[in-house]
């Protein structure tokens, strides 16, 4: 089946630093989404991308939908302690729409104050 | 509350037992989804409901797993003859009509199932 390769697996950064993580696939996707999950909680949507090449920002977060439709990146600027969590990319496959999202394995972010 | 509600939050059972997990979606959301999240992994699609019917159950791992949504709101995921490999967090999500096409899902906190 379709798989998403997400990297890095984990990151340890100092407060104030910028963060970049990405997601790649051998298959194309029609939508790319980035979710954040904190311990004991369900994932929460951060950013959604719908067109190849699209660049979207949400506060300190910026994400791009790769032009080949096979990759996406998420940047977080000026990190703060509450950015701690696991960040998942998710892709909506071309067949059947976005009801069956495929998730990456996540990037675990630790921010040291 | 206004979010997706899942019960129980934790369930410990013995191998071979039957388990039911309940999900109460956001009021007015027509679509409901079940995902399974194993330790260190991302969520994995199980089944999706549009209204009362299962629109896509291709993610259910085998016939021990079954889900219903009889009135188009609350859903129950049922697991028969549980196995140790079923241990995971079972996440429920719901979405509006628009969210079905955009992947904008609202997840509950999950039900953590442990099979001993």
mmCIF file of C-alpha atoms in Angstrom, chain A residues 31 33 35 37 40-43 45 48 50 88 98-101 103-105, chain B residues 33 35 37 41-43 45 48 56 58 100-105 107-109:
data_model
loop_
_atom_site.group_PDB
_atom_site.id
_atom_site.type_symbol
_atom_site.label_atom_id
_atom_site.label_comp_id
_atom_site.label_asym_id
_atom_site.label_seq_id
_atom_site.Cartn_x
_atom_site.Cartn_y
_atom_site.Cartn_z
ATOM 1 C CA UNK A 31 -4.040 16.594 -0.563
ATOM 2 C CA UNK A 33 -2.098 17.730 5.656
ATOM 3 C CA UNK A 35 -1.387 17.213 12.160
ATOM 4 C CA UNK A 37 -0.476 15.134 18.465
ATOM 5 C CA UNK A 40 -2.999 11.424 25.516
ATOM 6 C CA UNK A 41 -4.692 13.448 22.817
ATOM 7 C CA UNK A 42 -5.861 12.849 19.280
ATOM 8 C CA UNK A 43 -4.147 14.541 16.323
ATOM 9 C CA UNK A 45 -5.032 19.629 12.150
ATOM 10 C CA UNK A 48 -4.030 21.592 4.841
ATOM 11 C CA UNK A 50 -4.782 21.131 -1.841
ATOM 12 C CA UNK A 88 2.347 13.829 11.405
ATOM 13 C CA UNK A 98 -9.449 12.270 1.410
ATOM 14 C CA UNK A 99 -11.573 9.934 3.506
ATOM 15 C CA UNK A 100 -8.744 7.401 3.748
ATOM 16 C CA UNK A 101 -5.794 9.459 4.889
ATOM 17 C CA UNK A 103 -0.220 9.019 7.785
ATOM 18 C CA UNK A 104 3.541 9.127 8.211
ATOM 19 C CA UNK A 105 5.215 7.766 11.334
ATOM 20 C CA UNK B 33 -13.895 7.525 10.827
ATOM 21 C CA UNK B 35 -8.264 4.807 12.830
ATOM 22 C CA UNK B 37 -2.563 3.882 16.164
ATOM 23 C CA UNK B 41 3.290 4.765 14.466
ATOM 24 C CA UNK B 42 0.929 7.134 12.737
ATOM 25 C CA UNK B 43 -2.811 6.501 12.654
ATOM 26 C CA UNK B 45 -7.313 3.928 8.515
ATOM 27 C CA UNK B 48 -15.333 5.342 7.248
ATOM 28 C CA UNK B 56 -15.358 2.131 3.036
ATOM 29 C CA UNK B 58 -11.199 -1.688 3.495
ATOM 30 C CA UNK B 100 -14.756 14.672 3.771
ATOM 31 C CA UNK B 101 -13.155 16.119 0.661
ATOM 32 C CA UNK B 102 -10.396 18.058 2.354
ATOM 33 C CA UNK B 103 -9.149 15.628 5.012
ATOM 34 C CA UNK B 104 -9.981 18.047 7.809
ATOM 35 C CA UNK B 105 -10.771 15.548 10.517
ATOM 36 C CA UNK B 107 -10.119 13.412 16.308
ATOM 37 C CA UNK B 108 -11.159 12.218 19.738
ATOM 38 C CA UNK B 109 -8.643 11.393 22.457
#
